[in-house]
Coordinates of C-alpha atoms in Angstrom, one line a residue:
X1 CA -39.5 -51.1 -70.7
X2 CA -43.2 -50.1 -70.3
X3 CA -44.4 -48.6 -67.0
X4 CA -48.2 -49.2 -66.1
X5 CA -49.1 -46.8 -63.3
X6 CA -51.8 -47.9 -61.3
X7 CA -55.2 -45.6 -61.3
X8 CA -55.0 -45.7 -57.7
X9 CA -51.4 -43.6 -58.0
X10 CA -53.1 -41.0 -60.5
X11 CA -56.1 -40.6 -58.1
X12 CA -53.5 -39.6 -55.2
X13 CA -51.5 -37.4 -57.5
X14 CA -54.7 -35.1 -58.5
X15 CA -56.2 -35.5 -54.9
X16 CA -53.1 -34.3 -53.3
X17 CA -52.8 -31.0 -55.7
X18 CA -56.4 -30.4 -55.2
X19 CA -56.2 -30.2 -52.1
X20 CA -53.1 -27.8 -51.5
X21 CA -54.9 -25.5 -54.5
X22 CA -56.5 -22.9 -52.1
X23 CA -58.9 -19.7 -52.9
X24 CA -57.7 -16.4 -52.5
X25 CA -60.1 -13.4 -52.4
X26 CA -58.4 -10.2 -52.7
X27 CA -59.8 -6.1 -52.6
X28 CA -58.9 -4.1 -55.5
X29 CA -58.5 -0.6 -56.3
X30 CA -60.7 0.5 -59.7
X31 CA -57.5 1.6 -61.1
X32 CA -56.0 -1.7 -61.3
X33 CA -58.5 -3.9 -62.5
X34 CA -56.5 -5.6 -65.6
X35 CA -53.6 -5.5 -64.1
X36 CA -54.5 -7.5 -61.3
X37 CA -56.6 -9.1 -63.5
X38 CA -53.4 -10.6 -65.5
X39 CA -51.4 -11.0 -62.4
X40 CA -54.1 -13.2 -60.8
X41 CA -53.9 -15.1 -64.2
X42 CA -50.4 -15.6 -64.3
X43 CA -50.4 -16.2 -60.5
X44 CA -53.0 -19.2 -60.9
X45 CA -50.9 -20.7 -63.6
X46 CA -48.0 -20.9 -61.3
X47 CA -49.5 -21.7 -58.5
X48 CA -52.9 -23.8 -59.2
X49 CA -54.4 -21.2 -56.5
X50 CA -57.0 -19.6 -57.6
X51 CA -57.8 -16.0 -57.2
X52 CA -61.1 -13.7 -56.9
X53 CA -61.0 -9.7 -57.3
X54 CA -63.8 -7.5 -55.6
X55 CA -62.9 -3.9 -57.5
X56 CA -63.8 -0.9 -55.6
X57 CA -63.0 2.7 -54.6
X58 CA -60.1 2.5 -52.3
X59 CA -62.0 4.1 -49.5
X60 CA -65.0 1.9 -50.6
X61 CA -63.3 -0.9 -50.2
X62 CA -61.5 0.0 -46.6
X63 CA -65.3 0.6 -45.3
X64 CA -66.4 -2.9 -46.3
X65 CA -62.6 -4.2 -44.9
X66 CA -63.7 -2.7 -41.3
X67 CA -67.4 -4.4 -41.6
X68 CA -66.4 -7.7 -42.1
X69 CA -65.7 -8.3 -46.1
X70 CA -63.9 -11.5 -46.4
X71 CA -60.7 -10.4 -48.0
X72 CA -57.7 -11.6 -47.3
X73 CA -55.3 -8.9 -48.9
X74 CA -56.4 -5.4 -50.2
X75 CA -54.6 -3.7 -53.0
X76 CA -55.4 0.1 -52.4
X77 CA -54.5 2.9 -54.6
X78 CA -53.1 4.9 -51.9
X79 CA -50.9 4.6 -48.6
X80 CA -53.2 5.9 -45.9
X81 CA -55.6 3.0 -45.9
X82 CA -53.6 0.1 -46.1
X83 CA -51.8 2.2 -42.8
X84 CA -55.2 2.7 -41.6
X85 CA -55.9 -0.8 -41.3
X86 CA -52.9 -1.8 -39.7
X87 CA -53.4 0.4 -36.9
X88 CA -56.9 -0.3 -36.1
X89 CA -56.1 -3.8 -36.1
X90 CA -57.5 -5.1 -39.2
X91 CA -54.0 -5.9 -41.2
X92 CA -50.7 -7.0 -40.3
X93 CA -48.3 -5.3 -39.1
X94 CA -45.0 -5.1 -41.2
X95 CA -46.8 -6.2 -44.3
X96 CA -47.7 -3.0 -46.0
X97 CA -45.5 -2.5 -49.1
X98 CA -45.7 -0.6 -52.2
X99 CA -46.4 -2.4 -55.7
X100 CA -46.9 0.4 -57.7
X101 CA -47.0 4.4 -58.3
X102 CA -50.1 5.7 -60.3
X103 CA -49.7 8.1 -62.8
X104 CA -52.7 10.7 -63.6
X105 CA -53.6 11.4 -67.5
X106 CA -56.2 14.1 -69.1
X107 CA -57.8 11.8 -71.6
X108 CA -59.9 13.6 -74.1
X109 CA -61.8 12.4 -77.6
X110 CA -61.4 15.5 -79.7
X111 CA -58.6 18.3 -78.9
X112 CA -57.1 21.2 -81.7
X113 CA -54.0 19.7 -82.7
X114 CA -52.5 23.6 -82.1
X115 CA -53.8 23.7 -78.1
X116 CA -51.9 22.1 -75.5
X117 CA -54.1 19.7 -73.4
X118 CA -53.3 22.1 -70.2
X119 CA -54.5 25.2 -72.1
X120 CA -57.7 22.9 -72.8
X121 CA -58.7 22.8 -68.9
X122 CA -57.8 26.4 -68.8
X123 CA -60.2 27.5 -71.5
X124 CA -64.2 27.4 -72.0
X125 CA -64.5 25.1 -75.0
X126 CA -65.7 21.8 -72.9
X127 CA -68.8 21.7 -70.7
X128 CA -68.0 18.6 -68.7
X129 CA -64.7 17.6 -66.7
X130 CA -64.7 13.7 -65.2
X131 CA -62.8 13.3 -61.9
X132 CA -63.4 10.2 -59.1
X133 CA -64.5 11.1 -56.0
X134 CA -62.0 13.1 -53.7
X135 CA -63.6 11.4 -50.5
X136 CA -63.1 8.4 -51.7
X137 CA -60.7 7.2 -54.8
X138 CA -56.9 8.7 -54.3
X139 CA -56.8 9.6 -58.0
X140 CA -59.7 11.6 -57.5
X141 CA -57.8 13.4 -54.6
X142 CA -54.7 13.5 -57.1
X143 CA -57.5 15.2 -59.9
X144 CA -58.0 17.5 -57.8
X145 CA -55.1 18.5 -56.2
X146 CA -53.8 19.2 -60.2
X147 CA -56.9 21.0 -61.3
X148 CA -55.8 23.5 -58.0
X149 CA -52.3 23.3 -58.1
X150 CA -53.1 25.0 -61.9
X151 CA -55.3 27.6 -60.4
X152 CA -58.0 26.5 -62.1
X153 CA -60.5 25.4 -59.4
X154 CA -62.8 28.5 -59.8
X155 CA -63.7 28.1 -63.3
X156 CA -64.3 24.8 -63.5
X157 CA -66.1 24.0 -60.1
X158 CA -69.7 23.9 -62.2
X159 CA -68.2 21.9 -64.7
X160 CA -66.8 18.7 -63.0
X161 CA -68.9 15.7 -62.6
X162 CA -67.5 13.1 -60.0
X163 CA -67.7 9.3 -60.7
X164 CA -68.0 6.7 -57.9
X165 CA -64.5 5.5 -59.0
X166 CA -62.4 5.5 -61.7
X167 CA -63.6 3.1 -63.7
X168 CA -67.0 5.0 -63.6
X169 CA -65.0 7.9 -64.7
X170 CA -63.9 6.7 -67.5
X171 CA -66.2 5.2 -68.6
X172 CA -67.7 9.0 -68.2
X173 CA -65.6 10.5 -71.0
X174 CA -66.2 6.9 -73.4
X175 CA -69.7 7.6 -73.3
X176 CA -69.8 11.0 -73.5
X177 CA -70.8 12.1 -70.7
X178 CA -68.1 14.2 -70.3
X179 CA -65.7 15.4 -73.1
X180 CA -62.4 15.0 -71.2
X181 CA -61.2 13.8 -67.8
X182 CA -58.2 12.6 -64.9
X183 CA -58.0 9.0 -65.3
X184 CA -55.0 6.7 -64.5
X185 CA -52.6 6.4 -66.8
X186 CA -53.2 2.1 -67.4
X187 CA -56.7 2.9 -68.7
X188 CA -55.6 4.5 -71.7
X189 CA -52.0 2.7 -71.5
X190 CA -53.7 1.2 -75.1
X191 CA -55.3 4.0 -76.4
X192 CA -53.8 6.4 -79.2
X193 CA -51.5 8.5 -77.0
X194 CA -52.7 11.3 -79.1
X195 CA -56.2 11.2 -76.9
X196 CA -54.2 11.9 -73.5
X197 CA -51.6 13.8 -72.1
X198 CA -49.5 12.1 -69.0
X199 CA -49.9 15.1 -66.0
X200 CA -46.5 16.3 -64.7
X201 CA -45.7 15.0 -61.2
X202 CA -45.1 18.1 -59.8
X203 CA -48.9 18.8 -59.8
X204 CA -50.0 16.2 -57.3
X205 CA -48.6 14.0 -54.5
X206 CA -47.1 10.9 -55.4
X207 CA -50.1 8.1 -56.0
X208 CA -48.6 5.3 -54.0
X209 CA -50.0 2.5 -53.8
X210 CA -49.9 -0.3 -51.4
X211 CA -50.9 -3.7 -50.8
X212 CA -51.7 -4.9 -47.1
X213 CA -52.1 -8.4 -45.4
X214 CA -55.4 -8.9 -44.3
X215 CA -56.2 -10.7 -40.5
X216 CA -58.8 -12.9 -42.6
X217 CA -55.9 -14.4 -44.6
X218 CA -53.2 -13.9 -41.8
X219 CA -53.3 -18.1 -41.5
X220 CA -53.8 -18.2 -45.0
X221 CA -50.6 -19.7 -47.0
X222 CA -51.7 -18.6 -49.9
X223 CA -52.4 -14.6 -49.3
X224 CA -48.6 -14.7 -48.4
X225 CA -47.6 -16.0 -51.4
X226 CA -50.1 -13.8 -53.7
X227 CA -48.1 -10.9 -51.9
X228 CA -44.4 -12.4 -52.4
X229 CA -45.6 -12.9 -55.9
X230 CA -46.1 -9.5 -56.4
X231 CA -42.7 -8.2 -55.5
X232 CA -41.4 -10.8 -58.3
X233 CA -40.0 -10.1 -61.5
X234 CA -42.4 -11.3 -63.4
X235 CA -45.0 -9.4 -61.2
X236 CA -43.1 -6.0 -61.2
X237 CA -42.8 -6.4 -65.1
X238 CA -46.8 -6.9 -65.8
X239 CA -47.3 -3.8 -63.4
X240 CA -44.8 -1.6 -65.5
X241 CA -46.7 -2.6 -68.5
X242 CA -49.5 -0.9 -67.8
X243 CA -48.1 2.1 -67.3
X244 CA -47.0 2.5 -63.7
X245 CA -44.0 3.3 -62.3
X246 CA -42.1 0.9 -59.5
X247 CA -40.1 3.8 -57.9

């Protein structure tokens, strides 16, 4: 038997879903641009909530948060800034957790097939090496540790150029402003594997990337839902597919 649904009931149904769809504003470290976009799309598909992403270096996003930026969740590229935000009263105690472990790579356009990438760093065969600003970008700090642990800082010091964040550093290499650079593996994961070398993990401190619930998101259920989603198997598979380690 054909049943006719009254138009008013249809209106109520869609109104209910519209009322309960919320907007979330997430601050995201620059290394995590592409996976964050995919994760936010998947979260929106599952929940109908809208996610707005704001990207920048971890240090600059931290500065924006303490000066009143309207972010509700922070996906940092380190543990230090989320911890400081909790300690300083800008984030919820007990909400901080690690969502990814980053890996750093040496990315280059031209390399002699007979020369190991590490030896290129030791050589004088290039004029510019790009890294992110180590004062504001955890990947820049890791890059400096690599350079120092290889014992090549003195040789490279006049050839290092710094990007404001890891995205700008990546662009320096792609545009030819630097022949090679130390960037996030997630940025090159779909590139020719002959164009990058994953730096051994023992050459730098772990890049442990933490998420935290900010106080502006404390009373927003959507913020808590998003953080729980990041812990799900689905989200972790997406994160891993972009070259991140999970432990």
